[in-house]
Structures are given as structure tokens and as C-alpha cells.
């Protein structure tokens, strides 16, 4: 009977460790997703700014070209 109680406690401890490991893995996964989304937003923002610069430069060159045409 004592041996069974010891085994049960061991299984319960293993279950608690597994539960904790799964919770930690889930949190880490959520952090990775959040950081990836933030990085993606930063990249998109910079790309939009760069696109605006390119369009502005093209408009300036186009208006300059039209003046000399």
C-alpha cells in the first residue's frame, strides 16, 4: 500500500512538471508570435516610408524632366 502511494505521488509530481512545462512552452510560443508580429509591423512601416520616399523622388524627377522637355 505504501509503495502504491509513493508511485502515485511520483506520477502526480510528473504530471505537475509536465503541466508546468506545457504552460511555459505555451507562454514562450505566445511571446515568439507577439515579437514576430511587432517585427513585421516595423518592417511594413519602414517599407511604407521607403515607398513614399521613392514615389516622392520619382515625382520630383518627373517634374524636373518635364520642365526641361
C-alpha positions in Angstrom: 0.0 0.0 0.0 2.8 2.4 0.9 4.6 1.6 -2.3 1.5 2.4 -4.4 1.1 5.7 -2.5 4.7 6.5 -3.4 4.2 5.7 -7.0 1.0 7.8 -7.1 2.9 10.7 -5.7 5.6 10.3 -8.2 3.1 10.2 -11.0 1.4 13.3 -9.7 4.7 15.1 -9.5 5.5 14.1 -13.0 2.1 15.4 -14.1 2.7 18.7 -12.3 6.1 19.0 -14.1 4.5 18.2 -17.5 1.7 20.7 -16.9 4.3 23.4 -15.9 6.4 22.6 -18.9 3.4 22.9 -21.3 2.3 26.2 -19.7 5.9 27.6 -20.1 6.1 26.4 -23.7 2.7 28.0 -24.5 3.9 31.3 -23.0 7.1 31.1 -24.9 5.2 30.4 -28.1 2.9 33.4 -27.4 5.9 35.6 -26.9 7.5 34.5 -30.1 4.3 35.2 -32.0 4.0 38.7 -30.4 7.6 39.6 -31.1 7.2 38.3 -34.7 4.1 40.5 -35.2 5.9 43.5 -33.8 8.8 42.9 -36.1 6.5 42.5 -39.1 4.8 45.8 -38.2 8.1 47.6 -38.0 9.2 46.1 -41.4 5.9 47.2 -43.0 6.2 50.6 -41.6 9.8 51.1 -42.9 8.8 49.7 -46.2 5.9 52.2 -46.5 8.2 55.0 -45.6 10.7 53.9 -48.2 7.9 53.6 -50.7 6.8 57.1 -50.0 10.4 58.3 -50.5 10.7 56.5 -53.8 7.4 58.0 -55.0 8.4 61.5 -53.9 11.7 61.2 -55.6 10.1 59.9 -58.8 7.6 62.8 -58.8 10.5 65.3 -58.3 12.5 63.8 -61.2 9.4 63.7 -63.4 8.6 67.3 -62.8 12.2 68.3 -63.4 12.2 66.3 -66.6 9.0 68.0 -67.8 10.5 71.4 -67.2 13.4 70.7 -69.5 11.4 68.9 -72.1 
